[in-house]
Amino acid sequence: MTVRLFPEFETSPSQWSRYVPRSRRVLLAGSLCLLVSLCYSLTAQAGEVEVEHGTILRGDVVPILGLTETLSSRLEGDAEVKLPPRKLEGYPIIMVDDGVVRYFVSRRTLTRINNDQDLSLYETFKLPQRVTGRGQMLKVVGSYENVTDFDKYGRRTVTLKTNRGMLPLLQGVTEITPHYLKITGLKQQWDLGMRTTSVKEEILDAMLKNSIDPLDPNERIAVARFYIQAGLYLPAGVEFARIEENFPEYKEKLAGFVTELRTLQSQQLLNELEQRRKAGQHRLAQTALAKFPTDNVDQSILRQIREFENDYSKRRERIEKALFRLGELEAEVKDVKNRDLLQACRREVNSQLNYESIDRLGAFLNLENDDSLSAREKLALAYSGWIVGAANVVTNLDTALNLWTARAHVLEYLRNEDEQLDDNMIETLSKLEGVSTAVVKQMIPLLPPILDTPIRDPENAFPVQVTDPQAQVPVSYSVLLPLEYNPHHTYPMIVALRAAGSKAETELHWWGKYKNGPGQSQRRGYIVIAPEYLTEGKREYKDNTSAHYAVIQAIRDARKRFNVDSDRVFLAGHGTGADAAFDIGMSHPGMFAGVIPIAGNSSAFNLHYWQNDKDLAWYIVGGELDRDTLEHNSLLVNRMLRRGYDVIYAEYKGRGYEHYYEEIHRLFEWMELHQRLKYPKEIDAKILRPLDNRYFWVRTDGFPRHILQGPEYVGNGRIRARPVTLGVSIKLGNVIYVKSGGNSYSLWLNPELVDFDKRLEVHVNNKTKFNDFLRPDMKAMLDDVRNRGDRQKLFDARLDF
């Protein structure tokens, strides 16, 4: 069965090699420092582990003490003596080797370990290679200058740029599995792996066909089974069809495989449909539904397809009913008071009602046939639900229309640049009947964009200039929106920091574009922004406070222009951008759901800040031969893993400074499982820079001189520092304790943190600063939204000391 419901996404990750920058050097040496590799000679057990957030890693499971642990193993000639298998319980870190990547996770974060997986079920093909020389061993590998395709014998040439010029190296594939290719240097000692799906299908097919007897039907079937196991269902279907054509007597034997393939491919298409619906891409999803193959498809899959079709049908009916009934009910209202506002409400609803926004009218549609309600009351249900959501509707039409007036004032306040007008605007809002701080809080998540952004071409990247009048320096960023971007749908966001020497567009394309078509972020429904965080000509990142400012301002601006889910903002970067991601992520953990540094080095600040981010998720990607990256990062990552932090460290074996597009599917799967920490009631942070002064709902200022002047560098990238501590805790009895080396503090509070119905006590450095009842403060709430653009974390009151 060959079905292409989403042909625009059938691209090979290997195509992304054109985005790898031409930088970094390669060094050749006589021997390689083994680092953690010595421990891999121990008896490893094939299996899988499940991290508590839901990620599942499969491969050889090995317990270790640390990322750079050197374990004793005896060598006798060329053969290693295998040591007894270890008991997992005694080691804080678990390594899972899947053949291409070594994944390191904290044992304390695992919910399940299964080390008895049968890997012999996978089809594997051996390719003979003639290895000569091998006197030299690659110690450090930079980015590839040029890479040829593999020929049918599994050989290719990789050209590296070195300080001695171009260095061509011959590689050969020695083994092909459904998950990875084993590759070795034919003249140098260089062993590495590559994801099977990163090889062009026609090249993979040529290597497989060259390694078997094409006249042996069983070997041909093994190739087709291999494709199924690799998730390459289209070539599997083609191969089964060819086998049946060449060997018609095998038709009955192939029937079971073809049935399995049809079910797997149907499930893959169904998963794609679910992803499109979740991403708000309803036109694409409905087009695919209309083309979905129904012949010989499993009944459970057909049932889900019918459920999707029925859901879309019901939503269309509800949209049509809402539009018709609103017109009918408006005609029944004889009162001419507020007639113009009533008509304006219907015009907006008519123009913006769609699959994403119809739920706002849920209460109205559930009761529109209720004869006990008047036309005015039904219209009140509709128009109040549009502003504050179906769960917060009112039945008084005048109050409902007041909500529309209030929304206009709220937007005016958030867009206002003259703070002298703030008090008058708040007073006007407060005088509207039925409008309180609680009602404004319900309104904020459903507001239109605070800042207007004309989108000329939603499928391609475009630049944005931050317009904050309080901005200290000009800030800009580029943005790539997902397919069918809809301001009524809430989107997760990736903040992507480019490598030095590359363009923001390159970083955006890595995440979301392929040539002229959509890529992963656009398909999966993620907004991607690329802030200009490096000053022109700067080649490295080091204690760059201007970069912090640019990234923070870009995030805040994007949250005001687009419907961003602030609880699902991920910070990522390549190379220099990864260096920045390490620093910015640990300095501002309350802004992110996770951080993804790729081929980067942690900073000196991280050795002081790492405990600040105990609740922040990390997915770190690097190469075994990328400079001394593992050695550099190991001290930091070891500490995090030993403490049980949510960290995945992915080390590609035998690989150097690359962009690692092969990891992108795992990255998105990982992001789907993470959200920003809710409101923590315990905060324990260290502060070394004035800019790093806000943690979740607490900000401190008034630092001592040594913080204002900045840390002292003592060589080797290290700093001599005396951080200021910030300790905040909310205890039983509605009491907040604050301890810090600053001399001024701001607390943003809401009912999820403290009880507004009870007296609140606040003690700062052992002195009572507040002992009273909190009162919701509309101005404090709106000022915070205007400043940060965060619609998911709203605060009802603010205290300053």
PDB file of C-alpha atoms in Angstrom, residues 21-215:
ATOM      1  CA  PRO A  21      28.696  25.906   9.141  1.00  0.00           C
ATOM      2  CA  ARG A  22      32.232  25.702   7.829  1.00  0.00           C
ATOM      3  CA  SER A  23      34.019  26.229  11.092  1.00  0.00           C
ATOM      4  CA  ARG A  24      36.082  24.479  13.768  1.00  0.00           C
ATOM      5  CA  ARG A  25      39.215  22.480  13.158  1.00  0.00           C
ATOM      6  CA  VAL A  26      40.112  18.801  13.109  1.00  0.00           C
ATOM      7  CA  LEU A  27      43.176  17.506  14.924  1.00  0.00           C
ATOM      8  CA  LEU A  28      44.900  14.208  14.248  1.00  0.00           C
ATOM      9  CA  ALA A  29      46.819  12.455  16.977  1.00  0.00           C
ATOM     10  CA  GLY A  30      48.369   9.090  17.718  1.00  0.00           C
ATOM     11  CA  SER A  31      45.946   8.023  20.390  1.00  0.00           C
ATOM     12  CA  LEU A  32      42.537   8.999  21.713  1.00  0.00           C
ATOM     13  CA  CYS A  33      41.900   9.807  25.340  1.00  0.00           C
ATOM     14  CA  LEU A  34      39.292   7.146  26.137  1.00  0.00           C
ATOM     15  CA  LEU A  35      37.257   9.105  28.702  1.00  0.00           C
ATOM     16  CA  VAL A  36      34.100   7.150  29.340  1.00  0.00           C
ATOM     17  CA  SER A  37      34.683   4.643  26.544  1.00  0.00           C
ATOM     18  CA  LEU A  38      36.631   2.240  28.764  1.00  0.00           C
ATOM     19  CA  CYS A  39      33.500   1.404  30.684  1.00  0.00           C
ATOM     20  CA  TYR A  40      31.692   0.236  27.556  1.00  0.00           C
ATOM     21  CA  SER A  41      33.786  -2.933  27.413  1.00  0.00           C
ATOM     22  CA  LEU A  42      31.852  -4.163  30.438  1.00  0.00           C
ATOM     23  CA  THR A  43      29.003  -6.544  29.844  1.00  0.00           C
ATOM     24  CA  ALA A  44      26.102  -4.412  28.653  1.00  0.00           C
ATOM     25  CA  GLN A  45      22.533  -5.591  28.573  1.00  0.00           C
ATOM     26  CA  ALA A  46      20.177  -4.701  25.755  1.00  0.00           C
ATOM     27  CA  GLY A  47      16.966  -3.173  26.979  1.00  0.00           C
ATOM     28  CA  GLU A  48      15.180   0.093  27.594  1.00  0.00           C
ATOM     29  CA  VAL A  49      14.667   2.661  30.320  1.00  0.00           C
ATOM     30  CA  GLU A  50      11.776   5.054  30.883  1.00  0.00           C
ATOM     31  CA  VAL A  51      12.411   8.491  32.369  1.00  0.00           C
ATOM     32  CA  GLU A  52       9.742   9.789  34.746  1.00  0.00           C
ATOM     33  CA  HIS A  53       8.629  12.502  32.308  1.00  0.00           C
ATOM     34  CA  GLY A  54       7.860   9.782  29.729  1.00  0.00           C
ATOM     35  CA  THR A  55      10.879   9.544  27.407  1.00  0.00           C
ATOM     36  CA  ILE A  56      11.851   5.955  26.561  1.00  0.00           C
ATOM     37  CA  LEU A  57      15.468   5.155  25.589  1.00  0.00           C
ATOM     38  CA  ARG A  58      16.410   1.797  24.054  1.00  0.00           C
ATOM     39  CA  GLY A  59      19.802   0.164  23.690  1.00  0.00           C
ATOM     40  CA  ASP A  60      22.573  -1.360  25.798  1.00  0.00           C
ATOM     41  CA  VAL A  61      22.043  -0.377  29.432  1.00  0.00           C
ATOM     42  CA  VAL A  62      25.225   0.318  31.430  1.00  0.00           C
ATOM     43  CA  PRO A  63      25.439   1.747  34.981  1.00  0.00           C
ATOM     44  CA  ILE A  64      28.281   4.241  35.536  1.00  0.00           C
ATOM     45  CA  LEU A  65      29.571   6.563  38.234  1.00  0.00           C
ATOM     46  CA  GLY A  66      30.148   9.582  36.003  1.00  0.00           C
ATOM     47  CA  LEU A  67      30.425  10.811  32.424  1.00  0.00           C
ATOM     48  CA  THR A  68      34.241  10.807  32.491  1.00  0.00           C
ATOM     49  CA  GLU A  69      34.679   7.782  34.729  1.00  0.00           C
ATOM     50  CA  THR A  70      37.749   5.665  33.860  1.00  0.00           C
ATOM     51  CA  LEU A  71      36.986   2.066  34.745  1.00  0.00           C
ATOM     52  CA  SER A  72      39.562  -0.695  35.041  1.00  0.00           C
ATOM     53  CA  SER A  73      39.407  -3.292  32.343  1.00  0.00           C
ATOM     54  CA  ARG A  74      42.143  -5.704  31.445  1.00  0.00           C
ATOM     55  CA  LEU A  75      43.297  -6.179  27.886  1.00  0.00           C
ATOM     56  CA  GLU A  76      44.884  -9.390  26.687  1.00  0.00           C
ATOM     57  CA  GLY A  77      46.291  -8.934  23.218  1.00  0.00           C
ATOM     58  CA  ASP A  78      43.513  -7.603  21.016  1.00  0.00           C
ATOM     59  CA  ALA A  79      40.706  -9.130  23.065  1.00  0.00           C
ATOM     60  CA  GLU A  80      39.132  -7.483  26.066  1.00  0.00           C
ATOM     61  CA  VAL A  81      38.372  -9.594  29.091  1.00  0.00           C
ATOM     62  CA  LYS A  82      34.703  -9.000  29.909  1.00  0.00           C
ATOM     63  CA  LEU A  83      34.020  -8.032  33.496  1.00  0.00           C
ATOM     64  CA  PRO A  84      30.921  -9.283  35.316  1.00  0.00           C
ATOM     65  CA  PRO A  85      27.742  -7.267  34.751  1.00  0.00           C
ATOM     66  CA  ARG A  86      27.069  -4.552  37.323  1.00  0.00           C
ATOM     67  CA  LYS A  87      24.121  -4.197  39.612  1.00  0.00           C
ATOM     68  CA  LEU A  88      22.238  -1.109  38.482  1.00  0.00           C
ATOM     69  CA  GLU A  89      21.259  -0.066  41.990  1.00  0.00           C
ATOM     70  CA  GLY A  90      24.757   0.986  43.033  1.00  0.00           C
ATOM     71  CA  TYR A  91      25.350   3.602  40.349  1.00  0.00           C
ATOM     72  CA  PRO A  92      23.818   7.107  40.052  1.00  0.00           C
ATOM     73  CA  ILE A  93      23.983   7.395  36.245  1.00  0.00           C
ATOM     74  CA  ILE A  94      22.603   5.078  33.590  1.00  0.00           C
ATOM     75  CA  MET A  95      24.014   5.053  30.071  1.00  0.00           C
ATOM     76  CA  VAL A  96      21.901   3.725  27.206  1.00  0.00           C
ATOM     77  CA  ASP A  97      23.880   3.016  24.021  1.00  0.00           C
ATOM     78  CA  ASP A  98      21.638   2.648  20.971  1.00  0.00           C
ATOM     79  CA  GLY A  99      24.503   2.084  18.540  1.00  0.00           C
ATOM     80  CA  VAL A 100      24.734   5.702  17.393  1.00  0.00           C
ATOM     81  CA  VAL A 101      24.261   7.712  20.575  1.00  0.00           C
ATOM     82  CA  ARG A 102      25.138   7.206  24.216  1.00  0.00           C
ATOM     83  CA  TYR A 103      22.343   8.658  26.330  1.00  0.00           C
ATOM     84  CA  PHE A 104      23.163   9.519  29.937  1.00  0.00           C
ATOM     85  CA  VAL A 105      20.335   9.938  32.470  1.00  0.00           C
ATOM     86  CA  SER A 106      20.070  10.049  36.231  1.00  0.00           C
ATOM     87  CA  ARG A 107      19.028   6.754  37.757  1.00  0.00           C
ATOM     88  CA  ARG A 108      16.855   8.690  40.212  1.00  0.00           C
ATOM     89  CA  THR A 109      14.679   9.934  37.339  1.00  0.00           C
ATOM     90  CA  LEU A 110      13.913   6.468  35.954  1.00  0.00           C
ATOM     91  CA  THR A 111      10.554   4.821  36.518  1.00  0.00           C
ATOM     92  CA  ARG A 112      11.368   1.603  34.680  1.00  0.00           C
ATOM     93  CA  ILE A 113      14.457  -0.347  33.619  1.00  0.00           C
ATOM     94  CA  ASN A 114      14.117  -3.350  31.345  1.00  0.00           C
ATOM     95  CA  ASN A 115      17.500  -4.834  30.498  1.00  0.00           C
ATOM     96  CA  ASP A 116      16.335  -7.998  28.792  1.00  0.00           C
ATOM     97  CA  GLN A 117      15.344  -6.886  25.302  1.00  0.00           C
ATOM     98  CA  ASP A 118      15.854  -9.325  22.442  1.00  0.00           C
ATOM     99  CA  LEU A 119      17.694  -7.385  19.728  1.00  0.00           C
ATOM    100  CA  SER A 120      18.179 -10.480  17.555  1.00  0.00           C
ATOM    101  CA  LEU A 121      14.702  -9.936  16.101  1.00  0.00           C
ATOM    102  CA  TYR A 122      15.994  -7.061  13.962  1.00  0.00           C
ATOM    103  CA  GLU A 123      17.222  -7.675  10.424  1.00  0.00           C
ATOM    104  CA  THR A 124      20.921  -6.832  10.131  1.00  0.00           C
ATOM    105  CA  PHE A 125      23.127  -6.696   7.051  1.00  0.00           C
ATOM    106  CA  LYS A 126      26.933  -6.912   7.038  1.00  0.00           C
ATOM    107  CA  LEU A 127      28.997  -5.082   4.424  1.00  0.00           C
ATOM    108  CA  PRO A 128      32.585  -6.236   3.867  1.00  0.00           C
ATOM    109  CA  GLN A 129      35.128  -3.413   3.843  1.00  0.00           C
ATOM    110  CA  ARG A 130      38.827  -3.453   3.140  1.00  0.00           C
ATOM    111  CA  VAL A 131      40.522  -1.584   5.976  1.00  0.00           C
ATOM    112  CA  THR A 132      44.147  -0.512   5.428  1.00  0.00           C
ATOM    113  CA  GLY A 133      46.524   1.664   7.388  1.00  0.00           C
ATOM    114  CA  ARG A 134      44.593   2.627  10.490  1.00  0.00           C
ATOM    115  CA  GLY A 135      47.751   4.048  12.047  1.00  0.00           C
ATOM    116  CA  GLN A 136      46.156   7.354  12.866  1.00  0.00           C
ATOM    117  CA  MET A 137      43.274   7.942  15.234  1.00  0.00           C
ATOM    118  CA  LEU A 138      41.003  10.966  15.042  1.00  0.00           C
ATOM    119  CA  LYS A 139      41.038  12.837  18.314  1.00  0.00           C
ATOM    120  CA  VAL A 140      38.906  15.858  17.424  1.00  0.00           C
ATOM    121  CA  VAL A 141      36.527  16.238  14.486  1.00  0.00           C
ATOM    122  CA  GLY A 142      35.171  19.562  13.309  1.00  0.00           C
ATOM    123  CA  SER A 143      32.334  20.162  10.864  1.00  0.00           C
ATOM    124  CA  TYR A 144      32.385  18.484   7.470  1.00  0.00           C
ATOM    125  CA  GLU A 145      33.513  20.615   4.544  1.00  0.00           C
ATOM    126  CA  ASN A 146      32.075  18.149   2.045  1.00  0.00           C
ATOM    127  CA  VAL A 147      30.454  14.707   2.181  1.00  0.00           C
ATOM    128  CA  THR A 148      29.800  12.449  -0.804  1.00  0.00           C
ATOM    129  CA  ASP A 149      26.886  10.045  -0.892  1.00  0.00           C
ATOM    130  CA  PHE A 150      27.515   6.407  -0.055  1.00  0.00           C
ATOM    131  CA  ASP A 151      27.994   4.198  -3.101  1.00  0.00           C
ATOM    132  CA  LYS A 152      26.360   0.784  -3.351  1.00  0.00           C
ATOM    133  CA  TYR A 153      29.366  -0.727  -1.516  1.00  0.00           C
ATOM    134  CA  GLY A 154      28.747   1.546   1.464  1.00  0.00           C
ATOM    135  CA  ARG A 155      31.743   3.832   0.912  1.00  0.00           C
ATOM    136  CA  ARG A 156      31.944   7.617   0.932  1.00  0.00           C
ATOM    137  CA  THR A 157      34.501  10.395   1.256  1.00  0.00           C
ATOM    138  CA  VAL A 158      34.328  12.947   4.055  1.00  0.00           C
ATOM    139  CA  THR A 159      36.434  16.084   3.592  1.00  0.00           C
ATOM    140  CA  LEU A 160      37.466  17.883   6.755  1.00  0.00           C
ATOM    141  CA  LYS A 161      38.871  21.391   6.915  1.00  0.00           C
ATOM    142  CA  THR A 162      42.038  21.440   9.011  1.00  0.00           C
ATOM    143  CA  ASN A 163      44.763  23.946   9.751  1.00  0.00           C
ATOM    144  CA  ARG A 164      46.800  22.118   7.100  1.00  0.00           C
ATOM    145  CA  GLY A 165      44.158  22.393   4.435  1.00  0.00           C
ATOM    146  CA  MET A 166      41.487  20.011   3.213  1.00  0.00           C
ATOM    147  CA  LEU A 167      41.730  16.432   4.436  1.00  0.00           C
ATOM    148  CA  PRO A 168      39.681  13.804   2.529  1.00  0.00           C
ATOM    149  CA  LEU A 169      38.940  10.640   4.540  1.00  0.00           C
ATOM    150  CA  LEU A 170      37.439   7.415   3.225  1.00  0.00           C
ATOM    151  CA  GLN A 171      34.696   5.758   5.257  1.00  0.00           C
ATOM    152  CA  GLY A 172      32.864   2.459   4.885  1.00  0.00           C
ATOM    153  CA  VAL A 173      29.621   1.038   6.255  1.00  0.00           C
ATOM    154  CA  THR A 174      30.233  -2.277   8.002  1.00  0.00           C
ATOM    155  CA  GLU A 175      26.746  -3.002   9.328  1.00  0.00           C
ATOM    156  CA  ILE A 176      23.203  -1.830   8.588  1.00  0.00           C
ATOM    157  CA  THR A 177      20.439  -2.253  11.171  1.00  0.00           C
ATOM    158  CA  PRO A 178      16.908  -0.820  11.148  1.00  0.00           C
ATOM    159  CA  HIS A 179      18.065   1.881  13.571  1.00  0.00           C
ATOM    160  CA  TYR A 180      21.642   2.735  12.624  1.00  0.00           C
ATOM    161  CA  LEU A 181      24.606   2.207  10.330  1.00  0.00           C
ATOM    162  CA  LYS A 182      28.001   1.279  11.729  1.00  0.00           C
ATOM    163  CA  ILE A 183      30.700   3.215   9.891  1.00  0.00           C
ATOM    164  CA  THR A 184      34.462   2.952  10.120  1.00  0.00           C
ATOM    165  CA  GLY A 185      37.446   4.779   8.682  1.00  0.00           C
ATOM    166  CA  LEU A 186      39.114   2.699   5.991  1.00  0.00           C
ATOM    167  CA  LYS A 187      42.530   4.317   6.476  1.00  0.00           C
ATOM    168  CA  GLN A 188      42.166   6.051   9.855  1.00  0.00           C
ATOM    169  CA  GLN A 189      40.839   4.828  13.185  1.00  0.00           C
ATOM    170  CA  TRP A 190      37.472   6.490  13.191  1.00  0.00           C
ATOM    171  CA  ASP A 191      34.370   4.546  14.242  1.00  0.00           C
ATOM    172  CA  LEU A 192      30.970   6.205  14.307  1.00  0.00           C
ATOM    173  CA  GLY A 193      27.287   5.604  13.733  1.00  0.00           C
ATOM    174  CA  MET A 194      24.507   7.190  11.721  1.00  0.00           C
ATOM    175  CA  ARG A 195      20.725   6.931  11.922  1.00  0.00           C
ATOM    176  CA  THR A 196      19.343   4.685   9.205  1.00  0.00           C
ATOM    177  CA  THR A 197      16.611   7.187   8.407  1.00  0.00           C
ATOM    178  CA  SER A 198      19.210   9.893   7.739  1.00  0.00           C
ATOM    179  CA  VAL A 199      20.378   8.074   4.583  1.00  0.00           C
ATOM    180  CA  LYS A 200      18.585   8.708   1.312  1.00  0.00           C
ATOM    181  CA  GLU A 201      16.209   5.854   0.594  1.00  0.00           C
ATOM    182  CA  GLU A 202      17.607   5.145  -2.871  1.00  0.00           C
ATOM    183  CA  ILE A 203      21.172   4.947  -1.491  1.00  0.00           C
ATOM    184  CA  LEU A 204      20.111   2.720   1.389  1.00  0.00           C
ATOM    185  CA  ASP A 205      18.291   0.448  -1.050  1.00  0.00           C
ATOM    186  CA  ALA A 206      21.376   0.178  -3.278  1.00  0.00           C
ATOM    187  CA  MET A 207      23.591  -0.839  -0.315  1.00  0.00           C
ATOM    188  CA  LEU A 208      21.087  -3.416   0.890  1.00  0.00           C
ATOM    189  CA  LYS A 209      20.556  -4.948  -2.557  1.00  0.00           C
ATOM    190  CA  ASN A 210      24.310  -5.153  -3.093  1.00  0.00           C
ATOM    191  CA  SER A 211      24.727  -7.093   0.178  1.00  0.00           C
ATOM    192  CA  ILE A 212      22.250  -9.867  -0.682  1.00  0.00           C
ATOM    193  CA  ASP A 213      21.556 -12.393  -3.411  1.00  0.00           C
ATOM    194  CA  PRO A 214      18.715 -10.761  -5.418  1.00  0.00           C
ATOM    195  CA  LEU A 215      17.654 -14.211  -6.662  1.00  0.00           C
TER     196      LEU A 215
END
